[in-house]
C-alpha cells in the first residue's frame, strides 16, 4: 500500500470583495492555502508567492524542509516588497499539509502561520488542528473573550503572525499519522467566519468527492454572507495504489449546490448535529487543539 493524497480545491472572491487575495497551490504530495493582505495587488502577490514557493521547494519531503520553505517564502515576500513600493507592507498567512518521508515509511507534516486553518475529519468527528495566530485567539486564551465573542469580534481579522512582516517568522509545525479515510481541510478565514464548525463537519461528511466537497464549502460560505475571500482545499488520505491520484483540482463550479449531494454519500439527516462546546485536548505532540464531535 502507498499512502497518497486525493485533493479537491476551490477559491472564490466571495460576495462582497472586489479582488481575491487568497491563493492555493497543490501537487501530488502537498497542499497549501495562503490568505494575503496589503494594498494594491500586495495581498494577491504575497499569497501566491507563498503558495507557489511552498510547493516548488517541496522536492525532498521532510518536516524540516516544510518549515524551511516557509522561511524561504517569507524572504521572497520581504524582498519583493522592498523592490516595489506598491507592494510595501504586503503579507500573508500560510497553512500547508505534506506527505513526508520518515524512517518507517511516509507520514504527514504540516505548518501554520497566521489565521488560516487546518481541520481533520475522522468518521464524523471534526478536529481543528491548528491554532490561530490572531488577536482574538490571544484574547480568548487570556480569558478576556469567549470563543462566541471572538467569532463576531470586529477585530477578528487581525493576525499576530504572518509572512512578509519580520525577518524570522515563527512557524508552528505538526506531525500527523496518515490514516486511510481521514479527510483534511485547509481553509482561509473566509470559510470559518461564515460557516460554523457543525456545518463544516456536515459538508465534509456528506460529499465523497474532494472537489465537490471543496466547492460545496465555498457555496456555504457565500450563503453565509461571503464577506471575505474563500479558499478550501480538501485532502483525502488514500491508497495511491488503488486510486487515481492526485485528483486534479477543477475550476470552481460556481453553481454547485449544497443539496446536490453525491448518491453514495451517507444519509446524515437523522443526526442531531448539536456540537459539544469546543474544549482543549491535551495532545501537544500532534498539535491538536480543539475537538468537536457530533451528538446523536
Ligand atoms: Mn481572509
PDB file of N, CA, C and O in Angstrom, residues 109-162:
ATOM      1  N   UNK A 109       3.322  15.930   7.444  1.00  0.00           N
ATOM      2  CA  UNK A 109       3.871  17.110   8.096  1.00  0.00           C
ATOM      3  C   UNK A 109       2.984  18.299   7.772  1.00  0.00           C
ATOM      4  O   UNK A 109       2.376  18.355   6.702  1.00  0.00           O
ATOM      5  N   UNK A 110       2.894  19.233   8.705  1.00  0.00           N
ATOM      6  CA  UNK A 110       2.069  20.411   8.469  1.00  0.00           C
ATOM      7  C   UNK A 110       2.720  21.620   9.106  1.00  0.00           C
ATOM      8  O   UNK A 110       3.478  21.506  10.074  1.00  0.00           O
ATOM      9  N   UNK A 111       2.430  22.783   8.540  1.00  0.00           N
ATOM     10  CA  UNK A 111       2.907  24.043   9.119  1.00  0.00           C
ATOM     11  C   UNK A 111       1.760  25.047   9.133  1.00  0.00           C
ATOM     12  O   UNK A 111       0.819  24.936   8.337  1.00  0.00           O
ATOM     13  N   UNK A 112       1.876  26.016  10.031  1.00  0.00           N
ATOM     14  CA  UNK A 112       0.878  27.090  10.061  1.00  0.00           C
ATOM     15  C   UNK A 112       1.491  28.387  10.556  1.00  0.00           C
ATOM     16  O   UNK A 112       2.225  28.400  11.542  1.00  0.00           O
ATOM     17  N   UNK A 113       1.158  29.466   9.845  1.00  0.00           N
ATOM     18  CA  UNK A 113       1.464  30.826  10.282  1.00  0.00           C
ATOM     19  C   UNK A 113       0.233  31.670   9.984  1.00  0.00           C
ATOM     20  O   UNK A 113      -0.202  31.738   8.826  1.00  0.00           O
ATOM     21  N   UNK A 114      -0.355  32.307  11.001  1.00  0.00           N
ATOM     22  CA  UNK A 114      -1.496  33.190  10.758  1.00  0.00           C
ATOM     23  C   UNK A 114      -2.821  32.552  11.139  1.00  0.00           C
ATOM     24  O   UNK A 114      -2.879  31.649  11.967  1.00  0.00           O
ATOM     25  N   UNK A 115      -3.889  33.032  10.515  1.00  0.00           N
ATOM     26  CA  UNK A 115      -5.217  32.584  10.943  1.00  0.00           C
ATOM     27  C   UNK A 115      -5.968  31.793   9.883  1.00  0.00           C
ATOM     28  O   UNK A 115      -7.200  31.697   9.934  1.00  0.00           O
ATOM     29  N   UNK A 116      -5.248  31.222   8.922  1.00  0.00           N
ATOM     30  CA  UNK A 116      -5.889  30.182   8.123  1.00  0.00           C
ATOM     31  C   UNK A 116      -5.866  28.917   8.980  1.00  0.00           C
ATOM     32  O   UNK A 116      -5.169  28.860   9.984  1.00  0.00           O
ATOM     33  N   UNK A 117      -6.646  27.918   8.606  1.00  0.00           N
ATOM     34  CA  UNK A 117      -6.784  26.765   9.500  1.00  0.00           C
ATOM     35  C   UNK A 117      -6.651  25.427   8.790  1.00  0.00           C
ATOM     36  O   UNK A 117      -6.862  25.325   7.590  1.00  0.00           O
ATOM     37  N   UNK A 118      -6.328  24.422   9.611  1.00  0.00           N
ATOM     38  CA  UNK A 118      -6.387  23.041   9.149  1.00  0.00           C
ATOM     39  C   UNK A 118      -7.288  22.258  10.096  1.00  0.00           C
ATOM     40  O   UNK A 118      -7.181  22.384  11.322  1.00  0.00           O
ATOM     41  N   UNK A 119      -8.187  21.490   9.500  1.00  0.00           N
ATOM     42  CA  UNK A 119      -9.070  20.607  10.266  1.00  0.00           C
ATOM     43  C   UNK A 119      -8.879  19.177   9.762  1.00  0.00           C
ATOM     44  O   UNK A 119      -8.397  18.949   8.652  1.00  0.00           O
ATOM     45  N   UNK A 120      -9.314  18.231  10.591  1.00  0.00           N
ATOM     46  CA  UNK A 120      -9.347  16.829  10.142  1.00  0.00           C
ATOM     47  C   UNK A 120     -10.692  16.226  10.521  1.00  0.00           C
ATOM     48  O   UNK A 120     -11.149  16.371  11.659  1.00  0.00           O
ATOM     49  N   UNK A 121     -11.283  15.566   9.548  1.00  0.00           N
ATOM     50  CA  UNK A 121     -12.499  14.791   9.804  1.00  0.00           C
ATOM     51  C   UNK A 121     -12.116  13.316   9.830  1.00  0.00           C
ATOM     52  O   UNK A 121     -11.582  12.772   8.871  1.00  0.00           O
ATOM     53  N   UNK A 122     -12.376  12.681  10.988  1.00  0.00           N
ATOM     54  CA  UNK A 122     -12.192  11.235  11.119  1.00  0.00           C
ATOM     55  C   UNK A 122     -13.559  10.658  11.423  1.00  0.00           C
ATOM     56  O   UNK A 122     -14.109  10.934  12.489  1.00  0.00           O
ATOM     57  N   UNK A 123     -14.122   9.894  10.493  1.00  0.00           N
ATOM     58  CA  UNK A 123     -15.501   9.447  10.675  1.00  0.00           C
ATOM     59  C   UNK A 123     -16.401  10.666  10.652  1.00  0.00           C
ATOM     60  O   UNK A 123     -16.470  11.367   9.642  1.00  0.00           O
ATOM     61  N   UNK A 124     -17.064  10.945  11.781  1.00  0.00           N
ATOM     62  CA  UNK A 124     -17.899  12.148  11.838  1.00  0.00           C
ATOM     63  C   UNK A 124     -17.358  13.149  12.854  1.00  0.00           C
ATOM     64  O   UNK A 124     -18.046  14.082  13.237  1.00  0.00           O
ATOM     65  N   UNK A 125     -16.125  12.955  13.277  1.00  0.00           N
ATOM     66  CA  UNK A 125     -15.534  13.850  14.281  1.00  0.00           C
ATOM     67  C   UNK A 125     -14.617  14.856  13.597  1.00  0.00           C
ATOM     68  O   UNK A 125     -13.674  14.478  12.888  1.00  0.00           O
ATOM     69  N   UNK A 126     -14.910  16.127  13.804  1.00  0.00           N
ATOM     70  CA  UNK A 126     -14.090  17.197  13.237  1.00  0.00           C
ATOM     71  C   UNK A 126     -13.189  17.775  14.315  1.00  0.00           C
ATOM     72  O   UNK A 126     -13.650  18.111  15.404  1.00  0.00           O
ATOM     73  N   UNK A 127     -11.916  17.890  13.987  1.00  0.00           N
ATOM     74  CA  UNK A 127     -10.965  18.499  14.920  1.00  0.00           C
ATOM     75  C   UNK A 127     -10.282  19.667  14.235  1.00  0.00           C
ATOM     76  O   UNK A 127      -9.894  19.561  13.072  1.00  0.00           O
ATOM     77  N   UNK A 128     -10.101  20.743  14.974  1.00  0.00           N
ATOM     78  CA  UNK A 128      -9.268  21.836  14.480  1.00  0.00           C
ATOM     79  C   UNK A 128      -7.839  21.541  14.893  1.00  0.00           C
ATOM     80  O   UNK A 128      -7.548  21.384  16.079  1.00  0.00           O
ATOM     81  N   UNK A 129      -6.938  21.453  13.923  1.00  0.00           N
ATOM     82  CA  UNK A 129      -5.569  21.021  14.198  1.00  0.00           C
ATOM     83  C   UNK A 129      -4.621  22.185  14.438  1.00  0.00           C
ATOM     84  O   UNK A 129      -3.579  22.014  15.067  1.00  0.00           O
ATOM     85  N   UNK A 130      -4.943  23.336  13.886  1.00  0.00           N
ATOM     86  CA  UNK A 130      -4.057  24.492  14.022  1.00  0.00           C
ATOM     87  C   UNK A 130      -4.647  25.491  15.007  1.00  0.00           C
ATOM     88  O   UNK A 130      -5.848  25.508  15.258  1.00  0.00           O
ATOM     89  N   UNK A 131      -3.766  26.325  15.536  1.00  0.00           N
ATOM     90  CA  UNK A 131      -4.172  27.407  16.430  1.00  0.00           C
ATOM     91  C   UNK A 131      -4.030  28.713  15.652  1.00  0.00           C
ATOM     92  O   UNK A 131      -3.010  28.933  14.995  1.00  0.00           O
ATOM     93  N   UNK A 132      -5.051  29.556  15.719  1.00  0.00           N
ATOM     94  CA  UNK A 132      -4.988  30.843  15.015  1.00  0.00           C
ATOM     95  C   UNK A 132      -3.948  31.751  15.673  1.00  0.00           C
ATOM     96  O   UNK A 132      -3.925  31.860  16.903  1.00  0.00           O
ATOM     97  N   UNK A 133      -3.151  32.406  14.867  1.00  0.00           N
ATOM     98  CA  UNK A 133      -2.269  33.459  15.371  1.00  0.00           C
ATOM     99  C   UNK A 133      -2.974  34.788  15.129  1.00  0.00           C
ATOM    100  O   UNK A 133      -2.657  35.521  14.198  1.00  0.00           O
ATOM    101  N   UNK A 134      -3.973  35.036  15.962  1.00  0.00           N
ATOM    102  CA  UNK A 134      -4.797  36.221  15.767  1.00  0.00           C
ATOM    103  C   UNK A 134      -5.017  36.909  17.108  1.00  0.00           C
ATOM    104  O   UNK A 134      -4.877  36.310  18.177  1.00  0.00           O
ATOM    105  N   UNK A 135      -5.385  38.175  17.015  1.00  0.00           N
ATOM    106  CA  UNK A 135      -5.642  38.953  18.229  1.00  0.00           C
ATOM    107  C   UNK A 135      -6.754  38.322  19.056  1.00  0.00           C
ATOM    108  O   UNK A 135      -6.616  38.153  20.279  1.00  0.00           O
ATOM    109  N   UNK A 136      -7.849  37.939  18.396  1.00  0.00           N
ATOM    110  CA  UNK A 136      -8.978  37.421  19.184  1.00  0.00           C
ATOM    111  C   UNK A 136      -8.645  36.079  19.824  1.00  0.00           C
ATOM    112  O   UNK A 136      -9.077  35.794  20.945  1.00  0.00           O
ATOM    113  N   UNK A 137      -7.849  35.262  19.130  1.00  0.00           N
ATOM    114  CA  UNK A 137      -7.456  33.975  19.717  1.00  0.00           C
ATOM    115  C   UNK A 137      -6.611  34.205  20.978  1.00  0.00           C
ATOM    116  O   UNK A 137      -6.766  33.511  21.985  1.00  0.00           O
ATOM    117  N   UNK A 138      -5.730  35.219  20.920  1.00  0.00           N
ATOM    118  CA  UNK A 138      -4.913  35.549  22.101  1.00  0.00           C
ATOM    119  C   UNK A 138      -5.802  36.013  23.253  1.00  0.00           C
ATOM    120  O   UNK A 138      -5.584  35.633  24.408  1.00  0.00           O
ATOM    121  N   UNK A 139      -6.817  36.814  22.924  1.00  0.00           N
ATOM    122  CA  UNK A 139      -7.719  37.307  23.970  1.00  0.00           C
ATOM    123  C   UNK A 139      -8.549  36.165  24.567  1.00  0.00           C
ATOM    124  O   UNK A 139      -8.829  36.159  25.765  1.00  0.00           O
ATOM    125  N   UNK A 140      -8.906  35.193  23.729  1.00  0.00           N
ATOM    126  CA  UNK A 140      -9.636  34.021  24.233  1.00  0.00           C
ATOM    127  C   UNK A 140      -8.738  33.226  25.174  1.00  0.00           C
ATOM    128  O   UNK A 140      -9.150  32.797  26.257  1.00  0.00           O
ATOM    129  N   UNK A 141      -7.483  33.050  24.782  1.00  0.00           N
ATOM    130  CA  UNK A 141      -6.528  32.311  25.624  1.00  0.00           C
ATOM    131  C   UNK A 141      -6.345  32.966  26.978  1.00  0.00           C
ATOM    132  O   UNK A 141      -6.179  32.306  27.992  1.00  0.00           O
ATOM    133  N   UNK A 142      -6.365  34.323  26.966  1.00  0.00           N
ATOM    134  CA  UNK A 142      -6.194  35.055  28.226  1.00  0.00           C
ATOM    135  C   UNK A 142      -7.494  35.148  29.016  1.00  0.00           C
ATOM    136  O   UNK A 142      -7.531  35.762  30.081  1.00  0.00           O
ATOM    137  N   UNK A 143      -8.567  34.598  28.470  1.00  0.00           N
ATOM    138  CA  UNK A 143      -9.834  34.629  29.175  1.00  0.00           C
ATOM    139  C   UNK A 143     -10.561  35.958  29.067  1.00  0.00           C
ATOM    140  O   UNK A 143     -11.515  36.218  29.793  1.00  0.00           O
ATOM    141  N   UNK A 144     -10.128  36.815  28.147  1.00  0.00           N
ATOM    142  CA  UNK A 144     -10.743  38.139  28.019  1.00  0.00           C
ATOM    143  C   UNK A 144     -11.881  38.159  27.000  1.00  0.00           C
ATOM    144  O   UNK A 144     -12.616  39.131  26.899  1.00  0.00           O
ATOM    145  N   UNK A 145     -11.978  37.128  26.204  1.00  0.00           N
ATOM    146  CA  UNK A 145     -13.096  36.980  25.272  1.00  0.00           C
ATOM    147  C   UNK A 145     -13.554  35.530  25.337  1.00  0.00           C
ATOM    148  O   UNK A 145     -12.731  34.632  25.539  1.00  0.00           O
ATOM    149  N   UNK A 146     -14.843  35.297  25.146  1.00  0.00           N
ATOM    150  CA  UNK A 146     -15.304  33.919  24.988  1.00  0.00           C
ATOM    151  C   UNK A 146     -15.140  33.546  23.511  1.00  0.00           C
ATOM    152  O   UNK A 146     -15.075  34.431  22.647  1.00  0.00           O
ATOM    153  N   UNK A 147     -15.075  32.239  23.194  1.00  0.00           N
ATOM    154  CA  UNK A 147     -14.997  31.848  21.782  1.00  0.00           C
ATOM    155  C   UNK A 147     -16.166  32.415  20.977  1.00  0.00           C
ATOM    156  O   UNK A 147     -15.988  32.786  19.809  1.00  0.00           O
ATOM    157  N   UNK A 148     -17.340  32.533  21.612  1.00  0.00           N
ATOM    158  CA  UNK A 148     -18.509  33.068  20.916  1.00  0.00           C
ATOM    159  C   UNK A 148     -18.320  34.548  20.600  1.00  0.00           C
ATOM    160  O   UNK A 148     -18.687  35.019  19.529  1.00  0.00           O
ATOM    161  N   UNK A 149     -17.745  35.294  21.572  1.00  0.00           N
ATOM    162  CA  UNK A 149     -17.480  36.717  21.330  1.00  0.00           C
ATOM    163  C   UNK A 149     -16.425  36.890  20.244  1.00  0.00           C
ATOM    164  O   UNK A 149     -16.509  37.790  19.419  1.00  0.00           O
ATOM    165  N   UNK A 150     -15.443  35.986  20.226  1.00  0.00           N
ATOM    166  CA  UNK A 150     -14.372  36.081  19.232  1.00  0.00           C
ATOM    167  C   UNK A 150     -14.916  35.935  17.820  1.00  0.00           C
ATOM    168  O   UNK A 150     -14.452  36.588  16.884  1.00  0.00           O
ATOM    169  N   UNK A 151     -15.937  35.073  17.668  1.00  0.00           N
ATOM    170  CA  UNK A 151     -16.476  34.796  16.332  1.00  0.00           C
ATOM    171  C   UNK A 151     -17.072  36.024  15.669  1.00  0.00           C
ATOM    172  O   UNK A 151     -17.135  36.102  14.448  1.00  0.00           O
ATOM    173  N   UNK A 152     -17.565  36.975  16.487  1.00  0.00           N
ATOM    174  CA  UNK A 152     -18.212  38.157  15.905  1.00  0.00           C
ATOM    175  C   UNK A 152     -17.443  39.440  16.225  1.00  0.00           C
ATOM    176  O   UNK A 152     -17.922  40.536  15.967  1.00  0.00           O
ATOM    177  N   UNK A 153     -16.239  39.295  16.770  1.00  0.00           N
ATOM    178  CA  UNK A 153     -15.464  40.470  17.180  1.00  0.00           C
ATOM    179  C   UNK A 153     -15.048  41.280  15.949  1.00  0.00           C
ATOM    180  O   UNK A 153     -14.612  40.714  14.955  1.00  0.00           O
ATOM    181  N   UNK A 154     -15.201  42.627  16.018  1.00  0.00           N
ATOM    182  CA  UNK A 154     -14.863  43.441  14.827  1.00  0.00           C
ATOM    183  C   UNK A 154     -13.391  43.360  14.428  1.00  0.00           C
ATOM    184  O   UNK A 154     -13.057  43.620  13.263  1.00  0.00           O
ATOM    185  N   UNK A 155     -12.521  42.986  15.358  1.00  0.00           N
ATOM    186  CA  UNK A 155     -11.090  42.906  15.014  1.00  0.00           C
ATOM    187  C   UNK A 155     -10.635  41.467  14.814  1.00  0.00           C
ATOM    188  O   UNK A 155      -9.457  41.160  14.941  1.00  0.00           O
ATOM    189  N   UNK A 156     -11.563  40.587  14.442  1.00  0.00           N
ATOM    190  CA  UNK A 156     -11.188  39.178  14.312  1.00  0.00           C
ATOM    191  C   UNK A 156     -10.261  38.920  13.121  1.00  0.00           C
ATOM    192  O   UNK A 156      -9.698  37.846  13.009  1.00  0.00           O
ATOM    193  N   UNK A 157     -10.124  39.922  12.226  1.00  0.00           N
ATOM    194  CA  UNK A 157      -9.240  39.715  11.072  1.00  0.00           C
ATOM    195  C   UNK A 157      -7.783  40.063  11.363  1.00  0.00           C
ATOM    196  O   UNK A 157      -6.925  39.883  10.510  1.00  0.00           O
ATOM    197  N   UNK A 158      -7.490  40.568  12.558  1.00  0.00           N
ATOM    198  CA  UNK A 158      -6.116  40.986  12.861  1.00  0.00           C
ATOM    199  C   UNK A 158      -5.268  39.764  13.222  1.00  0.00           C
ATOM    200  O   UNK A 158      -5.568  39.047  14.172  1.00  0.00           O
ATOM    201  N   UNK A 159      -4.209  39.546  12.438  1.00  0.00           N
ATOM    202  CA  UNK A 159      -3.335  38.405  12.720  1.00  0.00           C
ATOM    203  C   UNK A 159      -2.127  38.881  13.507  1.00  0.00           C
ATOM    204  O   UNK A 159      -1.684  40.022  13.383  1.00  0.00           O
ATOM    205  N   UNK A 160      -1.600  38.001  14.342  1.00  0.00           N
ATOM    206  CA  UNK A 160      -0.432  38.337  15.153  1.00  0.00           C
ATOM    207  C   UNK A 160       0.843  37.732  14.569  1.00  0.00           C
ATOM    208  O   UNK A 160       1.936  37.996  15.050  1.00  0.00           O
ATOM    209  N   UNK A 161       0.699  36.910  13.550  1.00  0.00           N
ATOM    210  CA  UNK A 161       1.860  36.370  12.837  1.00  0.00           C
ATOM    211  C   UNK A 161       1.500  36.273  11.366  1.00  0.00           C
ATOM    212  O   UNK A 161       0.397  35.872  11.019  1.00  0.00           O
ATOM    213  N   UNK A 162       2.463  36.617  10.509  1.00  0.00           N
ATOM    214  CA  UNK A 162       2.249  36.493   9.067  1.00  0.00           C
ATOM    215  C   UNK A 162       3.598  36.466   8.369  1.00  0.00           C
ATOM    216  O   UNK A 162       4.614  36.883   8.940  1.00  0.00           O
TER     217      UNK A 162
END
